[in-house]
Amino acid sequence: MNDVLPAEIGAWQHLERVLGGLLHDYGYEELRVPVVEHTELFKRSIGEYTDIVEKEMYTFEDSGGDSLTLRPEATAGIARAAISNGLLRGARLKLWTAGPMFRHERPQAGRFRQFHQFSVEAIGFPGPDVDAELIALGARLWQRLGVTRVRLVLNSLGTSAARAQYRGALQTYFQAHEAALDADSRRRLQGNPLRILDSKNPALRALIEGAPVLTDYLDEESRQHFAALRTMLDGLGVTYTINPRLVRGLDYYSRTVFEWISDALGAQDAVCSGGRYDGLISQLGGEATPAVGFALGIERVVELIRQAGTAGQSRPPAVYVIANGALAEPRALQLAEQLREALPGQGVQMNLGGGSFKTQFRRADRSGACLALILGDAELDRGMVALKPLRREAGQSECPLPDLPARVQKMLQEESWTST
Ligand code: ATP
Ligand code: MG
């Protein structure tokens, strides 16, 4: 579980701004769901034979005897919220949320126990058009972030009926190779053999490569859905590869599944994963409602932004206020407040804790501010304050106190200072 320090926050805020703006452009609205839910919700939605439910959940009993779990992902909570707040009733919802998720995994580069996701969900839309639009949103995000080393992998899981047939074929195949399976996979062989395809054990790779593929078992409707999605993506100019073994880590998906992966992140290469989950809401007790969504791993995208060097730096203040003298110092506090009132969003940093003019000028310079405002008892006596541009060689000029906000504004314009 990591601390995100001020030096790193620029890339986080950049991603939040860019993706927040895009989600608005595509008609998504934010909702915020709790970080804790009943354990049962995750067992029923994510599935018993998944890494998450088998070994990654932070589960505890509260003093009332309820079994609660820190959310490992947000889709289940959003589906629960849509049901329990009566938002469904045939409505079409485009929702997003962002925040921390918790999984007790082995920590390594790109894999943490508290990590953060954007979770984006379109509920009540059955067609492949919304799948295509969600994927286009992802493609536009990479473009806006200036992140190039990502590519899209697609697959279709078909309906649950088609998967049941496939499941039989997989079971037969893996049973014939049972001795080669690891303990996790052997357990999943009976419970959910599809999960074996999602195994991260390199020793199983060759065996998995040889397994029957789901594509051969797709039902006709899913086939058409997938073909239509591909046509739309081609029309949008979004490129992809199809990986018939992409099954995703959670049980609730049906039909379209996709993953944006990067070759710039080492082993933890998935940055954004999603798919259609038409059965989830009815499985949780809501009226049958088709839905599709994705979860984006913020830490991994932040790392891509860092590599691309496209993050905004933290913003320096526009003005640094220097004051020295028994009368000047309290008066400077007032002037700083006056400037914050007149120039919202610009950043006015007050020198706190005194110091010689020389020390204060050094701090002003280090702050990255555009202008220094200088107040001593002598200036104050004459009703004046001094101003000095800090980003170029320039002398200081005086300004009558009542003119200060207007003069600062004018000088910032002359210095071509922008607050963003
Ligand atoms: P992985 O295959 O990497 O374990 P997953 O299939 O468990 O991923 P999802 O549950 O689909 O991942 O989560 C969506 C995204 O959240 C992933 O693509 C990844 O970017 C990010 N993510 C998942 N688990 C972690 C983690 N422990 N630490 C950091 N990011 C994570
Ligand atoms: Mg995982």
Tab-separated table of C-alpha atoms and ligand atoms in Angstrom:
chain	number	residue	atom	x	y	z
A	1	MET	CA	0.000	0.000	0.000
A	2	ASN	CA	1.673	3.131	-1.207
A	3	ASP	CA	1.834	6.777	-0.309
A	4	VAL	CA	1.497	9.057	-3.323
A	5	LEU	CA	3.819	11.962	-2.651
A	6	PRO	CA	3.512	15.532	-3.953
A	7	ALA	CA	6.335	14.892	-6.433
A	8	GLU	CA	4.251	12.144	-8.078
A	9	ILE	CA	0.816	13.692	-7.826
A	10	GLY	CA	1.084	15.659	-11.087
A	11	ALA	CA	0.623	12.542	-13.239
A	12	TRP	CA	-2.335	11.370	-11.119
A	13	GLN	CA	-4.088	14.712	-11.402
A	14	HIS	CA	-3.318	14.881	-15.110
A	15	LEU	CA	-4.952	11.474	-15.649
A	16	GLU	CA	-7.918	12.430	-13.449
A	17	ARG	CA	-8.437	15.666	-15.376
A	18	VAL	CA	-8.081	14.139	-18.840
A	19	LEU	CA	-10.188	11.043	-18.163
A	20	GLY	CA	-12.742	13.038	-16.137
A	21	GLY	CA	-13.123	15.390	-19.102
A	22	LEU	CA	-13.429	12.519	-21.583
A	23	LEU	CA	-16.054	10.742	-19.484
A	24	HIS	CA	-18.101	13.912	-19.496
A	25	ASP	CA	-17.665	14.206	-23.261
A	26	TYR	CA	-19.028	10.663	-23.683
A	27	GLY	CA	-21.988	11.290	-21.372
A	28	TYR	CA	-20.892	9.408	-18.263
A	29	GLU	CA	-21.875	10.611	-14.780
A	30	GLU	CA	-19.928	10.044	-11.599
A	31	LEU	CA	-21.264	8.101	-8.664
A	32	ARG	CA	-19.461	7.173	-5.457
A	33	VAL	CA	-19.958	3.830	-3.810
A	34	PRO	CA	-18.659	2.562	-0.456
A	35	VAL	CA	-15.228	1.024	-0.054
A	36	VAL	CA	-16.744	-1.777	2.051
A	37	GLU	CA	-19.531	-4.141	0.994
A	38	HIS	CA	-20.971	-7.404	2.268
A	39	THR	CA	-18.581	-10.250	1.448
A	40	GLU	CA	-21.447	-12.114	-0.185
A	41	LEU	CA	-21.720	-9.469	-2.929
A	42	PHE	CA	-18.203	-10.197	-4.177
A	43	LYS	CA	-18.561	-13.969	-3.854
A	44	ARG	CA	-21.727	-13.900	-5.919
A	45	SER	CA	-20.503	-11.508	-8.575
A	46	ILE	CA	-16.785	-12.129	-9.042
A	47	GLY	CA	-17.106	-15.895	-8.658
A	48	GLU	CA	-15.871	-18.528	-6.220
A	49	TYR	CA	-13.111	-19.932	-8.401
A	50	THR	CA	-11.245	-16.690	-9.025
A	51	ASP	CA	-7.930	-15.524	-7.595
A	52	ILE	CA	-9.739	-12.613	-5.993
A	53	VAL	CA	-12.330	-14.597	-4.049
A	54	GLU	CA	-10.092	-17.576	-3.316
A	55	LYS	CA	-7.189	-15.679	-1.848
A	56	GLU	CA	-7.069	-11.916	-2.351
A	57	MET	CA	-9.961	-10.420	-0.388
A	58	TYR	CA	-9.542	-8.404	2.790
A	59	THR	CA	-12.475	-9.848	4.710
A	60	PHE	CA	-13.407	-9.209	8.324
A	61	GLU	CA	-16.311	-9.575	10.664
A	62	ASP	CA	-17.616	-6.329	12.117
A	63	SER	CA	-18.820	-6.010	15.712
A	64	GLY	CA	-22.372	-6.769	14.574
A	65	GLY	CA	-21.254	-10.121	13.191
A	66	ASP	CA	-21.562	-9.178	9.506
A	67	SER	CA	-18.898	-10.409	7.126
A	68	LEU	CA	-17.572	-7.399	5.230
A	69	THR	CA	-14.888	-7.039	2.561
A	70	LEU	CA	-12.784	-4.121	1.353
A	71	ARG	CA	-13.788	-3.846	-2.281
A	72	PRO	CA	-11.382	-5.604	-4.679
A	73	GLU	CA	-13.108	-3.919	-7.647
A	74	ALA	CA	-16.011	-1.528	-8.159
A	75	THR	CA	-18.362	-3.113	-10.705
A	76	ALA	CA	-20.146	-5.233	-8.102
A	77	GLY	CA	-20.704	-2.183	-5.896
A	78	ILE	CA	-22.031	-0.140	-8.814
A	79	ALA	CA	-24.430	-2.952	-9.809
A	80	ARG	CA	-25.538	-3.242	-6.171
A	81	ALA	CA	-26.030	0.541	-5.987
A	82	ALA	CA	-28.107	0.586	-9.203
A	83	ILE	CA	-30.357	-2.153	-7.785
A	84	SER	CA	-30.688	-0.870	-4.227
A	85	ASN	CA	-31.360	2.738	-5.294
A	86	GLY	CA	-33.967	1.704	-7.855
A	87	LEU	CA	-32.003	3.196	-10.745
A	88	LEU	CA	-32.741	0.391	-13.210
A	89	ARG	CA	-36.412	0.132	-14.320
A	90	GLY	CA	-35.402	-0.016	-17.967
A	91	ALA	CA	-33.182	3.054	-17.609
A	92	ARG	CA	-29.983	3.526	-19.526
A	93	LEU	CA	-27.154	4.552	-17.213
A	94	LYS	CA	-23.646	5.681	-18.028
A	95	LEU	CA	-21.727	5.744	-14.760
A	96	TRP	CA	-18.184	6.005	-13.520
A	97	THR	CA	-16.412	5.953	-10.210
A	98	ALA	CA	-12.787	6.090	-9.129
A	99	GLY	CA	-10.942	5.194	-5.973
A	100	PRO	CA	-8.932	2.626	-4.034
A	101	MET	CA	-9.334	-1.155	-4.418
A	102	PHE	CA	-7.829	-3.783	-2.126
A	103	ARG	CA	-6.394	-7.177	-2.991
A	104	HIS	CA	-4.064	-9.256	-0.851
A	105	GLU	CA	-1.643	-10.077	-3.670
A	106	ARG	CA	2.098	-10.575	-3.687
A	107	PRO	CA	3.388	-6.996	-3.999
A	108	GLN	CA	5.697	-6.391	-6.958
A	109	ALA	CA	6.253	-3.760	-9.633
A	110	GLY	CA	2.821	-2.711	-10.876
A	111	ARG	CA	0.976	-4.917	-8.374
A	112	PHE	CA	-0.073	-3.484	-5.029
A	113	ARG	CA	-2.432	-4.342	-2.188
A	114	GLN	CA	-4.142	-0.986	-2.275
A	115	PHE	CA	-4.334	0.266	-5.833
A	116	HIS	CA	-6.667	2.609	-7.657
A	117	GLN	CA	-9.051	2.215	-10.554
A	118	PHE	CA	-11.365	4.184	-12.716
A	119	SER	CA	-14.414	2.007	-13.213
A	120	VAL	CA	-16.666	2.928	-16.139
A	121	GLU	CA	-20.000	1.176	-16.680
A	122	ALA	CA	-22.758	1.465	-19.306
A	123	ILE	CA	-25.904	-0.227	-17.965
A	124	GLY	CA	-29.010	-0.979	-20.032
A	125	PHE	CA	-27.362	-1.054	-23.461
A	126	PRO	CA	-27.430	-4.453	-25.189
A	127	GLY	CA	-25.803	-3.625	-28.510
A	128	PRO	CA	-22.239	-3.838	-29.765
A	129	ASP	CA	-22.348	-0.062	-30.407
A	130	VAL	CA	-21.764	0.748	-26.744
A	131	ASP	CA	-18.926	-1.804	-26.594
A	132	ALA	CA	-17.333	-0.005	-29.548
A	133	GLU	CA	-17.864	3.418	-27.993
A	134	LEU	CA	-16.267	2.330	-24.709
A	135	ILE	CA	-13.260	1.034	-26.584
A	136	ALA	CA	-13.072	4.261	-28.617
A	137	LEU	CA	-13.069	6.196	-25.336
A	138	GLY	CA	-10.019	4.183	-24.284
A	139	ALA	CA	-8.254	4.833	-27.576
A	140	ARG	CA	-8.956	8.551	-27.253
A	141	LEU	CA	-7.611	8.528	-23.702
A	142	TRP	CA	-4.228	7.138	-24.801
A	143	GLN	CA	-4.112	9.714	-27.557
A	144	ARG	CA	-4.904	12.612	-25.186
A	145	LEU	CA	-2.353	11.365	-22.682
A	146	GLY	CA	0.328	11.027	-25.356
A	147	VAL	CA	0.752	7.378	-24.355
A	148	THR	CA	1.664	5.272	-27.388
A	149	ARG	CA	2.801	1.884	-26.125
A	150	VAL	CA	-0.631	0.341	-25.599
A	151	ARG	CA	-2.547	-2.082	-27.772
A	152	LEU	CA	-5.964	-3.652	-27.693
A	153	VAL	CA	-6.758	-7.340	-27.353
A	154	LEU	CA	-10.289	-8.594	-27.925
A	155	ASN	CA	-12.295	-11.762	-27.515
A	156	SER	CA	-15.863	-12.928	-27.189
A	157	LEU	CA	-16.928	-15.300	-24.414
A	158	GLY	CA	-20.353	-16.006	-25.911
A	159	THR	CA	-23.429	-16.625	-23.779
A	160	SER	CA	-23.385	-18.726	-20.638
A	161	ALA	CA	-25.047	-21.570	-22.582
A	162	ALA	CA	-22.261	-21.554	-25.159
A	163	ARG	CA	-19.688	-21.417	-22.397
A	164	ALA	CA	-21.266	-24.438	-20.700
A	165	GLN	CA	-20.568	-26.520	-23.808
A	166	TYR	CA	-17.047	-25.192	-24.060
A	167	ARG	CA	-16.520	-25.872	-20.386
A	168	GLY	CA	-17.229	-29.558	-21.009
A	169	ALA	CA	-14.641	-29.667	-23.788
A	170	LEU	CA	-12.072	-27.911	-21.611
A	171	GLN	CA	-12.689	-30.246	-18.709
A	172	THR	CA	-12.110	-33.263	-20.926
A	173	TYR	CA	-8.896	-31.741	-22.233
A	174	PHE	CA	-7.437	-30.736	-18.865
A	175	GLN	CA	-8.537	-33.994	-17.205
A	176	ALA	CA	-6.400	-35.824	-19.736
A	177	HIS	CA	-3.441	-33.695	-18.533
A	178	GLU	CA	-4.339	-33.526	-14.862
A	179	ALA	CA	-0.871	-34.570	-13.677
A	180	ALA	CA	0.622	-31.478	-15.298
A	181	LEU	CA	-1.737	-29.051	-13.498
A	182	ASP	CA	-0.850	-27.046	-10.399
A	183	ALA	CA	-2.943	-27.094	-7.224
A	184	ASP	CA	-5.016	-24.017	-8.166
A	185	SER	CA	-5.825	-25.422	-11.574
A	186	ARG	CA	-6.747	-28.836	-10.242
A	187	ARG	CA	-9.269	-27.216	-7.921
A	188	ARG	CA	-10.643	-25.146	-10.796
A	189	LEU	CA	-10.885	-28.172	-13.077
A	190	GLN	CA	-14.148	-29.157	-11.355
A	191	GLY	CA	-15.355	-25.731	-10.272
A	192	ASN	CA	-14.569	-23.584	-13.293
A	193	PRO	CA	-12.057	-24.882	-15.847
A	194	LEU	CA	-12.156	-21.588	-17.792
A	195	ARG	CA	-10.218	-20.049	-14.937
A	196	ILE	CA	-7.269	-22.305	-15.780
A	197	LEU	CA	-6.850	-20.295	-18.992
A	198	ASP	CA	-6.302	-17.193	-16.863
A	199	SER	CA	-3.495	-18.823	-14.853
A	200	LYS	CA	-0.308	-16.816	-14.494
A	201	ASN	CA	1.814	-19.942	-13.918
A	202	PRO	CA	4.386	-20.051	-16.772
A	203	ALA	CA	4.688	-23.837	-16.386
A	204	LEU	CA	1.128	-24.165	-17.678
A	205	ARG	CA	1.574	-21.970	-20.733
A	206	ALA	CA	2.187	-24.744	-23.279
A	207	LEU	CA	-0.693	-26.829	-21.947
A	208	ILE	CA	-3.017	-23.824	-22.157
A	209	GLU	CA	-1.850	-23.070	-25.694
A	210	GLY	CA	-3.018	-26.534	-26.752
A	211	ALA	CA	-6.482	-26.268	-25.184
A	212	PRO	CA	-9.651	-26.056	-27.285
A	213	VAL	CA	-10.643	-22.456	-28.092
A	214	LEU	CA	-13.888	-20.821	-27.097
A	215	THR	CA	-14.294	-19.250	-30.526
A	216	ASP	CA	-15.258	-22.662	-31.910
A	217	TYR	CA	-18.170	-22.871	-29.454
A	218	LEU	CA	-19.685	-19.393	-29.873
A	219	ASP	CA	-23.444	-19.195	-30.334
A	220	GLU	CA	-24.808	-17.504	-33.446
A	221	GLU	CA	-25.975	-14.313	-31.683
A	222	SER	CA	-22.651	-13.797	-29.953
A	223	ARG	CA	-20.904	-14.409	-33.254
A	224	GLN	CA	-22.978	-11.640	-34.836
A	225	HIS	CA	-22.438	-9.309	-31.882
A	226	PHE	CA	-18.693	-9.812	-32.149
A	227	ALA	CA	-18.660	-9.363	-35.936
A	228	ALA	CA	-20.649	-6.115	-35.611
A	229	LEU	CA	-18.268	-4.829	-32.930
A	230	ARG	CA	-15.293	-5.548	-35.166
A	231	THR	CA	-16.899	-3.742	-38.101
A	232	MET	CA	-17.537	-0.697	-35.892
A	233	LEU	CA	-13.983	-0.690	-34.552
A	234	ASP	CA	-12.652	-0.949	-38.106
A	235	GLY	CA	-14.864	2.005	-39.037
A	236	LEU	CA	-13.481	3.997	-36.108
A	237	GLY	CA	-9.925	3.153	-37.098
A	238	VAL	CA	-9.249	1.351	-33.798
A	239	THR	CA	-6.791	-1.497	-34.307
A	240	TYR	CA	-6.846	-4.689	-32.247
A	241	THR	CA	-5.760	-8.271	-32.159
A	242	ILE	CA	-8.017	-11.159	-31.246
A	243	ASN	CA	-6.829	-13.488	-28.531
A	244	PRO	CA	-9.179	-16.492	-28.280
A	245	ARG	CA	-7.711	-17.304	-24.837
A	246	LEU	CA	-8.492	-13.975	-23.233
A	247	VAL	CA	-10.992	-14.887	-20.500
A	248	ARG	CA	-10.448	-12.151	-17.885
A	249	GLY	CA	-10.082	-12.615	-14.153
A	250	LEU	CA	-13.714	-12.361	-13.108
A	251	ASP	CA	-16.552	-14.767	-13.728
A	252	TYR	CA	-19.299	-12.377	-14.620
A	253	TYR	CA	-18.330	-11.518	-18.176
A	254	SER	CA	-20.253	-12.596	-21.284
A	255	ARG	CA	-19.661	-11.884	-24.969
A	256	THR	CA	-17.222	-8.997	-25.480
A	257	VAL	CA	-14.067	-8.962	-23.364
A	258	PHE	CA	-11.113	-6.702	-23.997
A	259	GLU	CA	-7.849	-5.633	-22.490
A	260	TRP	CA	-5.519	-2.743	-23.235
A	261	ILE	CA	-1.989	-3.972	-22.654
A	262	SER	CA	1.372	-2.269	-22.743
A	263	ASP	CA	4.835	-3.562	-23.550
A	264	ALA	CA	6.353	-0.820	-21.378
A	265	LEU	CA	5.405	-2.225	-17.976
A	266	GLY	CA	7.128	-5.594	-17.702
A	267	ALA	CA	5.098	-8.538	-16.431
A	268	GLN	CA	2.077	-6.552	-15.166
A	269	ASP	CA	1.107	-5.462	-18.646
A	270	ALA	CA	-2.691	-4.938	-18.434
A	271	VAL	CA	-3.620	-1.287	-17.986
A	272	CYS	CA	-7.344	-1.411	-18.634
A	273	SER	CA	-9.625	-4.423	-18.767
A	274	GLY	CA	-13.276	-4.762	-19.462
A	275	GLY	CA	-16.157	-6.495	-21.048
A	276	ARG	CA	-19.848	-7.184	-21.169
A	277	TYR	CA	-21.638	-8.611	-18.122
A	278	ASP	CA	-25.220	-9.101	-19.230
A	279	GLY	CA	-25.988	-11.644	-16.491
A	280	LEU	CA	-24.556	-9.894	-13.445
A	281	ILE	CA	-27.414	-7.631	-12.426
A	282	SER	CA	-30.070	-10.343	-12.515
A	283	GLN	CA	-27.694	-12.664	-10.693
A	284	LEU	CA	-27.544	-10.054	-7.910
A	285	GLY	CA	-31.326	-9.864	-7.730
A	286	GLY	CA	-32.018	-6.918	-10.041
A	287	GLU	CA	-34.160	-7.011	-13.158
A	288	ALA	CA	-32.263	-8.519	-16.096
A	289	THR	CA	-30.234	-5.633	-17.545
A	290	PRO	CA	-27.384	-5.850	-20.037
A	291	ALA	CA	-24.221	-3.956	-19.133
A	292	VAL	CA	-20.655	-3.424	-20.219
A	293	GLY	CA	-17.734	-1.648	-18.620
A	294	PHE	CA	-14.044	-1.452	-17.955
A	295	ALA	CA	-11.646	-0.907	-15.085
A	296	LEU	CA	-8.497	1.078	-15.609
A	297	GLY	CA	-5.501	0.596	-13.301
A	298	ILE	CA	-4.438	4.103	-12.332
A	299	GLU	CA	-0.932	3.242	-11.046
A	300	ARG	CA	-0.034	1.490	-14.295
A	301	VAL	CA	-1.332	4.327	-16.462
A	302	VAL	CA	0.465	6.846	-14.246
A	303	GLU	CA	3.671	4.915	-14.942
A	304	LEU	CA	3.001	5.174	-18.708
A	305	ILE	CA	2.367	8.915	-18.338
A	306	ARG	CA	5.607	9.244	-16.400
A	307	GLN	CA	7.509	7.418	-19.141
A	308	ALA	CA	5.896	9.560	-21.835
A	309	GLY	CA	6.816	12.695	-19.878
A	310	THR	CA	3.448	14.266	-20.645
A	311	ALA	CA	2.328	14.927	-17.057
A	312	GLY	CA	1.894	18.460	-15.898
A	313	GLN	CA	4.389	19.560	-13.278
A	314	SER	CA	2.981	20.786	-9.985
A	315	ARG	CA	1.916	24.377	-10.462
A	316	PRO	CA	4.040	27.158	-8.988
A	317	PRO	CA	2.314	30.130	-7.382
A	318	ALA	CA	1.844	33.314	-9.412
A	319	VAL	CA	2.935	35.585	-6.583
A	320	TYR	CA	5.300	35.154	-3.637
A	321	VAL	CA	4.804	37.671	-0.826
A	322	ILE	CA	7.945	38.906	0.950
A	323	ALA	CA	7.588	40.999	4.104
A	324	ASN	CA	9.993	42.262	6.709
A	325	GLY	CA	9.168	44.587	9.615
A	326	ALA	CA	6.884	44.746	12.637
A	327	LEU	CA	4.136	46.547	10.723
A	328	ALA	CA	4.803	45.109	7.288
A	329	GLU	CA	4.462	41.438	8.235
A	330	PRO	CA	0.857	41.519	9.517
A	331	ARG	CA	-0.086	43.887	6.702
A	332	ALA	CA	1.369	41.475	4.136
A	333	LEU	CA	-0.952	38.724	5.387
A	334	GLN	CA	-3.872	41.016	4.558
A	335	LEU	CA	-2.477	41.823	1.105
A	336	ALA	CA	-2.039	38.120	0.340
A	337	GLU	CA	-5.679	37.506	1.272
A	338	GLN	CA	-6.725	40.443	-0.900
A	339	LEU	CA	-4.854	38.997	-3.886
A	340	ARG	CA	-6.328	35.511	-3.349
A	341	GLU	CA	-9.752	37.134	-3.385
A	342	ALA	CA	-9.017	39.111	-6.563
A	343	LEU	CA	-7.098	36.424	-8.467
A	344	PRO	CA	-8.685	33.048	-7.689
A	345	GLY	CA	-6.768	30.074	-9.018
A	346	GLN	CA	-3.524	31.998	-9.460
A	347	GLY	CA	-1.699	30.922	-6.328
A	348	VAL	CA	-0.407	33.440	-3.811
A	349	GLN	CA	2.260	32.109	-1.491
A	350	MET	CA	3.045	34.024	1.682
A	351	ASN	CA	6.495	33.876	3.180
A	352	LEU	CA	5.795	32.398	6.599
A	353	GLY	CA	8.125	32.486	9.556
A	354	GLY	CA	10.028	35.660	8.716
A	355	GLY	CA	13.659	35.760	7.575
A	356	SER	CA	15.914	38.389	6.066
A	357	PHE	CA	14.995	39.900	2.689
A	358	LYS	CA	17.814	37.817	1.192
A	359	THR	CA	16.460	34.538	2.604
A	360	GLN	CA	12.951	35.408	1.505
A	361	PHE	CA	14.077	36.273	-2.042
A	362	ARG	CA	15.807	32.893	-2.224
A	363	ARG	CA	12.593	31.126	-1.164
A	364	ALA	CA	10.595	33.210	-3.654
A	365	ASP	CA	12.920	32.174	-6.442
A	366	ARG	CA	12.747	28.496	-5.477
A	367	SER	CA	8.947	28.587	-5.361
A	368	GLY	CA	8.871	29.151	-9.126
A	369	ALA	CA	6.606	32.181	-8.679
A	370	CYS	CA	6.282	34.731	-11.459
A	371	LEU	CA	6.232	37.861	-9.291
A	372	ALA	CA	7.550	38.852	-5.884
A	373	LEU	CA	5.562	41.285	-3.824
A	374	ILE	CA	7.875	43.069	-1.388
A	375	LEU	CA	6.706	44.930	1.668
A	376	GLY	CA	8.910	46.640	4.278
A	377	ASP	CA	7.999	49.147	6.967
A	378	ALA	CA	9.527	51.951	4.857
A	379	GLU	CA	7.307	51.212	1.798
A	380	LEU	CA	4.308	50.803	4.041
A	381	ASP	CA	4.943	54.232	5.534
A	382	ARG	CA	4.602	55.733	2.059
A	383	GLY	CA	1.511	53.633	1.253
A	384	MET	CA	3.444	51.706	-1.378
A	385	VAL	CA	4.381	48.099	-2.132
A	386	ALA	CA	7.147	46.887	-4.461
A	387	LEU	CA	6.744	44.298	-7.248
A	388	LYS	CA	9.472	42.420	-9.084
A	389	PRO	CA	9.306	39.874	-11.920
A	390	LEU	CA	11.258	36.760	-10.929
A	391	ARG	CA	11.443	34.777	-14.162
A	392	ARG	CA	13.708	37.294	-15.993
A	393	GLU	CA	16.237	40.022	-15.213
A	394	ALA	CA	14.117	42.999	-14.221
A	395	GLY	CA	14.109	45.792	-11.700
A	396	GLN	CA	11.455	46.292	-9.092
A	397	SER	CA	8.699	48.874	-9.372
A	398	GLU	CA	6.433	50.450	-6.807
A	399	CYS	CA	2.675	50.490	-6.735
A	400	PRO	CA	0.231	52.343	-4.450
A	401	LEU	CA	-1.499	49.887	-2.083
A	402	PRO	CA	-5.043	50.464	-3.396
A	403	ASP	CA	-3.913	49.671	-6.983
A	404	LEU	CA	-2.285	46.370	-6.015
A	405	PRO	CA	-4.719	43.736	-7.370
A	406	ALA	CA	-5.108	45.483	-10.737
A	407	ARG	CA	-1.349	46.054	-11.071
A	408	VAL	CA	-0.542	42.408	-10.233
A	409	GLN	CA	-3.071	41.225	-12.777
A	410	LYS	CA	-1.601	43.500	-15.445
A	411	MET	CA	1.962	42.437	-14.699
A	412	LEU	CA	1.029	38.729	-14.821
A	413	GLN	CA	-0.468	39.372	-18.249
A	414	GLU	CA	2.673	41.191	-19.380
A	415	GLU	CA	4.758	38.258	-18.183
A	416	SER	CA	2.437	35.887	-20.150
A	417	TRP	CA	1.761	33.960	-16.954
A	418	THR	CA	-0.960	31.316	-17.119
A	419	SER	CA	-2.335	29.684	-14.043
A	420	THR	CA	-2.552	26.159	-15.557
B	1	ATP	P1	-4.001	-8.866	-13.529
B	1	ATP	O1	-4.117	-9.843	-14.640
B	1	ATP	O2	-2.884	-7.868	-13.720
B	1	ATP	O3	-4.020	-9.505	-12.169
B	1	ATP	P2	-6.795	-8.470	-13.241
B	1	ATP	O4	-7.372	-9.286	-14.317
B	1	ATP	O5	-6.797	-9.006	-11.856
B	1	ATP	O6	-5.314	-8.004	-13.630
B	1	ATP	P3	-8.863	-6.477	-13.186
B	1	ATP	O7	-9.496	-7.041	-12.012
B	1	ATP	O8	-9.522	-6.589	-14.487
B	1	ATP	O9	-7.369	-7.008	-13.290
B	1	ATP	O10	-8.480	-4.945	-12.910
B	1	ATP	C1	-8.405	-3.975	-13.941
B	1	ATP	C2	-7.074	-3.286	-13.950
B	1	ATP	O11	-6.697	-2.902	-12.639
B	1	ATP	C3	-5.934	-4.147	-14.453
B	1	ATP	O12	-5.876	-4.130	-15.833
B	1	ATP	C4	-4.747	-3.458	-13.823
B	1	ATP	O13	-4.362	-2.335	-14.605
B	1	ATP	C5	-5.287	-2.955	-12.519
B	1	ATP	N1	-4.904	-3.837	-11.405
B	1	ATP	C6	-5.458	-5.016	-11.051
B	1	ATP	N2	-4.879	-5.503	-9.947
B	1	ATP	C7	-3.913	-4.618	-9.581
B	1	ATP	C8	-2.981	-4.547	-8.497
B	1	ATP	N3	-2.919	-5.490	-7.553
B	1	ATP	N4	-2.143	-3.469	-8.446
B	1	ATP	C9	-2.203	-2.497	-9.383
B	1	ATP	N5	-3.081	-2.496	-10.413
B	1	ATP	C10	-3.930	-3.546	-10.519
B	2	MG	MG	-5.409	-10.073	-10.665
